[in-house]
Coordinates of C-alpha atoms and ligand atoms in Angstrom, one line a residue:
X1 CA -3.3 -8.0 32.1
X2 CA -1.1 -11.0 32.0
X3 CA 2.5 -10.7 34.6
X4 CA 4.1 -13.1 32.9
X5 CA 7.6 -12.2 31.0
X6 CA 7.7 -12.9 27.7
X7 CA 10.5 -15.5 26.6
X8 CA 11.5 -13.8 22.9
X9 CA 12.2 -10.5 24.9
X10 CA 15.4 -12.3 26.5
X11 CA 18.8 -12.8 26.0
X12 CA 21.0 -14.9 26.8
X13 CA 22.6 -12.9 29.4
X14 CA 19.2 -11.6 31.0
X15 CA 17.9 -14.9 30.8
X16 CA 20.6 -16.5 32.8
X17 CA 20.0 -13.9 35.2
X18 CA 16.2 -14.2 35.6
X19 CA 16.2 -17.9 35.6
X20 CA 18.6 -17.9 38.5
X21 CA 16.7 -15.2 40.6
X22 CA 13.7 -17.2 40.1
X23 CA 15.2 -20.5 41.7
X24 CA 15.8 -22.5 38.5
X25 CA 19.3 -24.3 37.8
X26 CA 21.7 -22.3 36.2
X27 CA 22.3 -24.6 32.7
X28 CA 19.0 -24.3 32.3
X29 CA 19.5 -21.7 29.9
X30 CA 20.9 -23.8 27.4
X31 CA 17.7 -26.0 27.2
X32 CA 15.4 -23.2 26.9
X33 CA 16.6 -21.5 24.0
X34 CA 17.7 -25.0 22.4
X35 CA 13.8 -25.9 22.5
X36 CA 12.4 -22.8 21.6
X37 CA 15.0 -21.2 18.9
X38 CA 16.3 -24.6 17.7
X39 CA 13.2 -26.8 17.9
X40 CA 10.7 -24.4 17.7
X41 CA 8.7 -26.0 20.3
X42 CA 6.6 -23.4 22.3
X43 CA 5.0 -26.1 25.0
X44 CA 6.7 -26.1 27.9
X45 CA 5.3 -29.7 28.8
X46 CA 7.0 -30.5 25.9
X47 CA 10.4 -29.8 27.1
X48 CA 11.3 -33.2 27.7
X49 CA 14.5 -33.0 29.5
X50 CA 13.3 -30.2 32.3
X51 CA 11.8 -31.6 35.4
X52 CA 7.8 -31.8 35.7
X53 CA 8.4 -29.2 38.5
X54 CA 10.5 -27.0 36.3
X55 CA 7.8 -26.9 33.3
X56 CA 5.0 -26.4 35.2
X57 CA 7.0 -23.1 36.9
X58 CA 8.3 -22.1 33.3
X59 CA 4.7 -21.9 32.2
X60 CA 3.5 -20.0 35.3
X61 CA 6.3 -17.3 34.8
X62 CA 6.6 -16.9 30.6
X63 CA 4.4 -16.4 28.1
X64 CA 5.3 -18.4 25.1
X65 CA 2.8 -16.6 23.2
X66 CA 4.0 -15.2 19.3
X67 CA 2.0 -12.9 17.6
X68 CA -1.0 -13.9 16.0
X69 CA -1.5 -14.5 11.8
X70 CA -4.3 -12.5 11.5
X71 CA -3.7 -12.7 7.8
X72 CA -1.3 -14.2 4.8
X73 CA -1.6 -12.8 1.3
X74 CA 0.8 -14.5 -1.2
X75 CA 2.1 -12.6 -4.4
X76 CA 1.2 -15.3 -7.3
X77 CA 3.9 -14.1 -9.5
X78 CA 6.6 -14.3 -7.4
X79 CA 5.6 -16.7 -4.3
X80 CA 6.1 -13.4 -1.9
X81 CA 4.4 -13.8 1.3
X82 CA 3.2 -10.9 3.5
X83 CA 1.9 -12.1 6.8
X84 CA -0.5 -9.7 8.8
X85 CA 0.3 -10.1 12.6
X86 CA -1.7 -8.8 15.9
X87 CA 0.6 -7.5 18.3
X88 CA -1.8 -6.4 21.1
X89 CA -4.1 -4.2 19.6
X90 CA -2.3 -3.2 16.9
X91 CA -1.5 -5.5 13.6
X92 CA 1.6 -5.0 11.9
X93 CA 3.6 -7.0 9.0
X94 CA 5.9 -8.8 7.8
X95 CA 7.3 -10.0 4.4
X96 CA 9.1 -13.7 3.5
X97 CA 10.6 -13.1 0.1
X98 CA 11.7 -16.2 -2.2
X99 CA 15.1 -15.6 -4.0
X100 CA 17.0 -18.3 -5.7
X101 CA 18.2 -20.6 -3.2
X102 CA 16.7 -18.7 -0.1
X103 CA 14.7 -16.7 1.7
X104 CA 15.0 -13.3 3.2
X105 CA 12.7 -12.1 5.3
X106 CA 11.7 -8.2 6.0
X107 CA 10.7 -7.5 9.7
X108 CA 9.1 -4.2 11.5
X109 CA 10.3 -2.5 14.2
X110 CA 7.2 0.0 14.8
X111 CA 3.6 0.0 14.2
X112 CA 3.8 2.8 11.7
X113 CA 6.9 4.8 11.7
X114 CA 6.8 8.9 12.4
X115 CA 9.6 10.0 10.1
X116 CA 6.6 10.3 7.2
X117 CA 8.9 10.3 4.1
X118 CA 6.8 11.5 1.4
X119 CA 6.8 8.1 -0.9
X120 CA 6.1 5.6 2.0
X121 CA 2.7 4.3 2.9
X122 CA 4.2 3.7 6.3
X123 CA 4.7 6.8 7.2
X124 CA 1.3 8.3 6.6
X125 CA 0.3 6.2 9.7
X126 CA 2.4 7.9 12.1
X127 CA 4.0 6.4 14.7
X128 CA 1.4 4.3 16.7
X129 CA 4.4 3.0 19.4
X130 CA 7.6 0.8 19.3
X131 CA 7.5 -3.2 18.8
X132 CA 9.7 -4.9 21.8
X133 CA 12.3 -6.9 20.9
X134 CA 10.2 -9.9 21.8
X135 CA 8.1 -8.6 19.1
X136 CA 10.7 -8.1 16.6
X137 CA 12.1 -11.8 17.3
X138 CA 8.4 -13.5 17.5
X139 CA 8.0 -12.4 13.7
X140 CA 10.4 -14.2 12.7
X141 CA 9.9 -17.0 14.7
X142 CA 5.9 -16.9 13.7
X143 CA 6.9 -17.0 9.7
X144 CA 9.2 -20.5 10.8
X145 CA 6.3 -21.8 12.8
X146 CA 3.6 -21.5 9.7
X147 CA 5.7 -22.0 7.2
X148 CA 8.5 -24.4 8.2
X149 CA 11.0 -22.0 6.5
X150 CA 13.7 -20.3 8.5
X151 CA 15.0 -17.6 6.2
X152 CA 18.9 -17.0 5.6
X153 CA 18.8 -13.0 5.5
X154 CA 16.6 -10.9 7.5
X155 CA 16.3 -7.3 6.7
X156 CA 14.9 -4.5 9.4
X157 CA 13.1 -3.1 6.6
X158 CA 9.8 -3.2 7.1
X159 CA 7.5 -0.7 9.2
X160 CA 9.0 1.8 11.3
X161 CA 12.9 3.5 11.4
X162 CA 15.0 0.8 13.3
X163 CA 17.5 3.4 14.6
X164 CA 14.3 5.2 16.4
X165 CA 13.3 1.9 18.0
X166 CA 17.5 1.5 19.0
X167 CA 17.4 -0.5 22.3
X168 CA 14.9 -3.1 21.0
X169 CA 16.5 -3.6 17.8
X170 CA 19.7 -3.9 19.6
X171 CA 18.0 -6.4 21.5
X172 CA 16.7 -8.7 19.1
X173 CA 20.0 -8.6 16.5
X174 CA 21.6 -10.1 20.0
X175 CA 18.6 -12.9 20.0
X176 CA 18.8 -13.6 16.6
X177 CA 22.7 -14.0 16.1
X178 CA 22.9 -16.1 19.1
X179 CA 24.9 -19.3 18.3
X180 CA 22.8 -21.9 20.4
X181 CA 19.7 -20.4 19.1
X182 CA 18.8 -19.2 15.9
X183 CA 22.4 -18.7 14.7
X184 CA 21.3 -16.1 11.9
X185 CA 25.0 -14.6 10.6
X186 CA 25.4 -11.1 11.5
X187 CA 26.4 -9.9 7.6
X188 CA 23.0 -11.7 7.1
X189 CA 20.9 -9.2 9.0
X190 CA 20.7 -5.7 7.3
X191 CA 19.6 -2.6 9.1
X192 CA 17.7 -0.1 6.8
X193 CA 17.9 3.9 8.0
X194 CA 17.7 7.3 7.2
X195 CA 20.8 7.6 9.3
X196 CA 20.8 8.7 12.7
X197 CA 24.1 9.2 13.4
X198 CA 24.7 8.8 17.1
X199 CA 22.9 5.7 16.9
X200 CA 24.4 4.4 13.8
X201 CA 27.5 4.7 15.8
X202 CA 26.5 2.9 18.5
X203 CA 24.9 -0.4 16.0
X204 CA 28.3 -0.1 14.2
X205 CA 30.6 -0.2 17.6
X206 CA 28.2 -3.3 19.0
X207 CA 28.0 -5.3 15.5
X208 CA 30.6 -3.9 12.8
X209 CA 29.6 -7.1 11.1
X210 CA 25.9 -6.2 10.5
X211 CA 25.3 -4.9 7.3
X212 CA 23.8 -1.2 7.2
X213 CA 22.1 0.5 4.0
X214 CA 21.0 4.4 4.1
X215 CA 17.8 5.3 2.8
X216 CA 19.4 8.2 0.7
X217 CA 16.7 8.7 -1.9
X218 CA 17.8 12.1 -2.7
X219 CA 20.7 14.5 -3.1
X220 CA 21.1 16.9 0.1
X221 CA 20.0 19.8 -1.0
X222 CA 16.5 18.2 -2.1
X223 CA 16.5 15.4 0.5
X224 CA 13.7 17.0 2.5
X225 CA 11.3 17.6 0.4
X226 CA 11.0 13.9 0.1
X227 CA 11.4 13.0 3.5
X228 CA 11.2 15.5 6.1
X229 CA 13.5 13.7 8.8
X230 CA 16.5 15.3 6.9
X231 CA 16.2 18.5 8.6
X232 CA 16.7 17.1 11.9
X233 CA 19.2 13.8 10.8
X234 CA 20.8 15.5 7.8
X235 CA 22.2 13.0 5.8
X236 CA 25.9 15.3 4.8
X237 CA 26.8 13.9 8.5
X238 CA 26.5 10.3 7.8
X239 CA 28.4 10.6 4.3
X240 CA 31.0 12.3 6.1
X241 CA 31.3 9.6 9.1
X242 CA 31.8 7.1 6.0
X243 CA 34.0 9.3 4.1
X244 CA 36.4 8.9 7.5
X245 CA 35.4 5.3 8.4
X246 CA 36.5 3.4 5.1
X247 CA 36.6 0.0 7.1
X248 CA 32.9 0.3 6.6
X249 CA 31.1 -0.7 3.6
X250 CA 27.4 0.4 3.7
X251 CA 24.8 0.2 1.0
X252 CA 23.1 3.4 -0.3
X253 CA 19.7 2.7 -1.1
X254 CA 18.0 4.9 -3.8
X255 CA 14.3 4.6 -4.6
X256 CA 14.0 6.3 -8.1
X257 CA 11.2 8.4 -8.8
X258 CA 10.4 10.0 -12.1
X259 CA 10.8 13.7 -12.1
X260 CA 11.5 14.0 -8.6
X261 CA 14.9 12.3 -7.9
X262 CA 15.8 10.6 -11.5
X263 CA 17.5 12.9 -13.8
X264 CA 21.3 13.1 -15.4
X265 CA 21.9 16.4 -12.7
X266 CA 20.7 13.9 -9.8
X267 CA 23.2 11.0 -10.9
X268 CA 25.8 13.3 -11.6
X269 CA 25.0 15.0 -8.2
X270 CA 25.0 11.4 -6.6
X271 CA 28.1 10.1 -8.4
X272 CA 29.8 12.9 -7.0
X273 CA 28.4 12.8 -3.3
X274 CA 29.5 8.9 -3.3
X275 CA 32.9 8.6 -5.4
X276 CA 34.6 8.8 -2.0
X277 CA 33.0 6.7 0.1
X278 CA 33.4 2.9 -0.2
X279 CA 29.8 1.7 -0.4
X280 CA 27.3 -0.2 -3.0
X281 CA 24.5 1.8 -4.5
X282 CA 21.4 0.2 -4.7
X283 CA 18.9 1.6 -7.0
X284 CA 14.8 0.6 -6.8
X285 CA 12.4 2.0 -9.2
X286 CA 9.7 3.0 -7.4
X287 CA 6.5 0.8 -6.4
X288 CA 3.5 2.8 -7.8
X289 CA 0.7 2.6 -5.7
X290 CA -2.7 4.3 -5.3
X291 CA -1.9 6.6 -2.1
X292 CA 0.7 8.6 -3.6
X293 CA 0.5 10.4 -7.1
X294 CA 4.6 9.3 -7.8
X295 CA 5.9 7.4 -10.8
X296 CA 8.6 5.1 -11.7
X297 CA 11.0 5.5 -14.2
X298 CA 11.0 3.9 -17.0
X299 CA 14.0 1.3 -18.1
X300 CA 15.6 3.8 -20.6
X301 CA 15.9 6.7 -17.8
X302 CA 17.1 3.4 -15.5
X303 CA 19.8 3.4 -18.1
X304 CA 20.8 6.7 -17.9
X305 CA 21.2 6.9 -14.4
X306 CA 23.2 4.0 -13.7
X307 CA 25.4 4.4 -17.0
X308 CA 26.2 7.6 -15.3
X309 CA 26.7 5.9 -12.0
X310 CA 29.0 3.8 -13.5
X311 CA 31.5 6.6 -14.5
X312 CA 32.2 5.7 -10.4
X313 CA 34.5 3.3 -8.1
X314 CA 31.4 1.7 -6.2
X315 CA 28.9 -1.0 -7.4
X316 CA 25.6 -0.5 -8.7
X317 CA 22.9 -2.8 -8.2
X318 CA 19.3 -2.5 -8.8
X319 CA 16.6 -4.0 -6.8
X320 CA 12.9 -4.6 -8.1
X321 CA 10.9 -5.2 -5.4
X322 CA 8.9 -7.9 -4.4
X323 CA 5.3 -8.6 -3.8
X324 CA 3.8 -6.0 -5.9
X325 CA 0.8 -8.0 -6.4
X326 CA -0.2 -8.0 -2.5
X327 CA 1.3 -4.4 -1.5
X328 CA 4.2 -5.9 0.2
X329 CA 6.9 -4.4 -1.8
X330 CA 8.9 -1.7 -0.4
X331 CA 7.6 1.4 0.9
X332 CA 3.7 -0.2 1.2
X333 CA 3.7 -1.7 4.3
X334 CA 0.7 -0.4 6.6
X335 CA -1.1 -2.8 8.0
X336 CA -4.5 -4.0 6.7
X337 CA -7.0 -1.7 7.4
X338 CA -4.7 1.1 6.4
X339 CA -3.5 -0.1 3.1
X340 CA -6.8 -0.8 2.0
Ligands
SF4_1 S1 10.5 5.0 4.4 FE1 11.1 4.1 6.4 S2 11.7 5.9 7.6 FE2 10.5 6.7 5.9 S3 8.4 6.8 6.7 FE3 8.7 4.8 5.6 S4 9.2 3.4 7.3 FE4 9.5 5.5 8.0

């Protein structure tokens, strides 16, 4: 097995550190992460203005190395891109979404994810272990290499609970938002949860910019059926911490699933849960698939529920996912040979 460190687990502030213990001028920092977060050059005999000696000791001491395409399926409808990726023996994905006048991009922070709610192809895989942060940066850095597109929002949606994974995720919002590297704006980067308080906490306290959106999906009383983490991260807590803490805007996400979570009691239930918290609902009809036996609602009950919604102070949106075509829409990341 290879000693070396890899460079996209660092930042800033470790990587000063290591690069003096290990003998190598101090500014040296700065050209690093300029040529590999700003140039995207991953040859260190290409880093032109760092001695001979210096290049050949970087190359002895990091890998470089991001993690491998193994696969890229693209949604012809809607240009989505899901890119398979090895991360040592496991594979893992990620998702480049076209909007308008960008691109967002939806990163994992686990191969698989152990919280198993109930409508998520993820979670039938269990949790296979945690992606470093290296690993979290390198997919985004992977997706620029291939594709020459650097995405404007990045969202920890993907596989795996971000808040289980804290420390690396931690890690690689630091990376990311660096400003002589890849500069990415913290409202920019959304972290997607079931809520875990004490580490929601912590994210919030570090980066009150970031933006945060709670997998809510249900109404308390009903919430574990659906997904069973409620019982031990029970979701009244989190509303509560809002309720108090009305500097904070999150985003309460609602995947809306016919008979299960979609009728005038839920909204009304929901409308009620939420009408004191300042937040933005976000509904998504749900992505049928062939693992699990759950429908989506149809536009007229889509109607119903958000004209009741309405009747509220916060704002509603609704979010039809991306990527049907190639299972990369929400909820139906698994890797290949799981999804298949
Ligand atoms: S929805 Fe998120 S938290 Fe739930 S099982 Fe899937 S990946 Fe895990």
């Amino acid at each position: 097995m290879s000693s070396k460190r890899l460079i996209f687990n660092f930042t800033e502030s470790e990587l000063i550190v290591f690069l003096e213990e290990n003998g190598f001028p101090k500014y040296m920092y700065k050209q690093l992460i300029k040529w590999i977060y700003t140039k995207y050059e991953l040859n260190p005999y290409k880093f032109s203005d760092i001695s001979k000696v210096n290049r050949e000791k970087l190359k002895e001491i990091f890998s470089f190395q991001l993690p491998k395409i193994v696969k890229i399926s693209i949604d012809p409808e809607d240009e989505t891109k899901k890119y398979l990726l090895k991360v040592g023996k496991h594979e893992i994905e990620t998702v480049l979404i076209k909007e308008k006048d960008h691109y967002t991009q939806c990163i994992s922070t686990q191969v698989g994810c152990p919280l198993r709610c109930k409508f998520c192809i993820t979670g039938t895989m269990g949790l296979k272990r945690n992606l470093s942060a290296g690993e979290i940066v390198g997919q985004v850095m992977a997706v620029i290499k291939e594709s020459d597109i650097k995405p404007r929002n990045l969202v920890y949606m993907g596989m795996g609970e971000p808040l289980l994974n804290y420390e690396n995720v931690m890690r690689s919002i630091e990376i990311y938002t660096n400003r002589k590297g890849l500069d990415f704006a913290f409202r920019k980067i959304t972290i997607s949860t079931i809520g875990i308080l004490d580490k929601l906490k912590g994210l919030i306290k570090k980066f009150p910019k970031v933006t945060i959106a709670i997998s809510l999906n249900q109404i308390p009383e009903e919430r574990e059926d659906l997904m069973p983490a409620e019982k031990k991260y029970p979701i009244l807590k989190i509303l509560k911490y809002f309720e108090e803490n009305k500097y904070f805007r999150p985003t309460f996400e609602y995947v809306l699933i016919k008979n299960i979570n979609s009728s005038e009691k839920h909204a009304h239930k929901l409308l009620r849960l939420l009408e004191k918290i300042r937040c933005k609902i976000n509904l998504i009809p749900y992505n049928e698939n062939k693992i699990f036996p759950y429908e989506s609602v149809s536009e007229e009950e889509l109607n119903k529920f958000i004209n009741i919604l309405y009747k509220g102070p916060n704002a509603i949106t609704v979010r039809r996912s991306k990527g049907k075509n190639i299972q990369a829409a929400c909820g139906q990341l698994a890797g290949e040979k799981d999804a298949e």
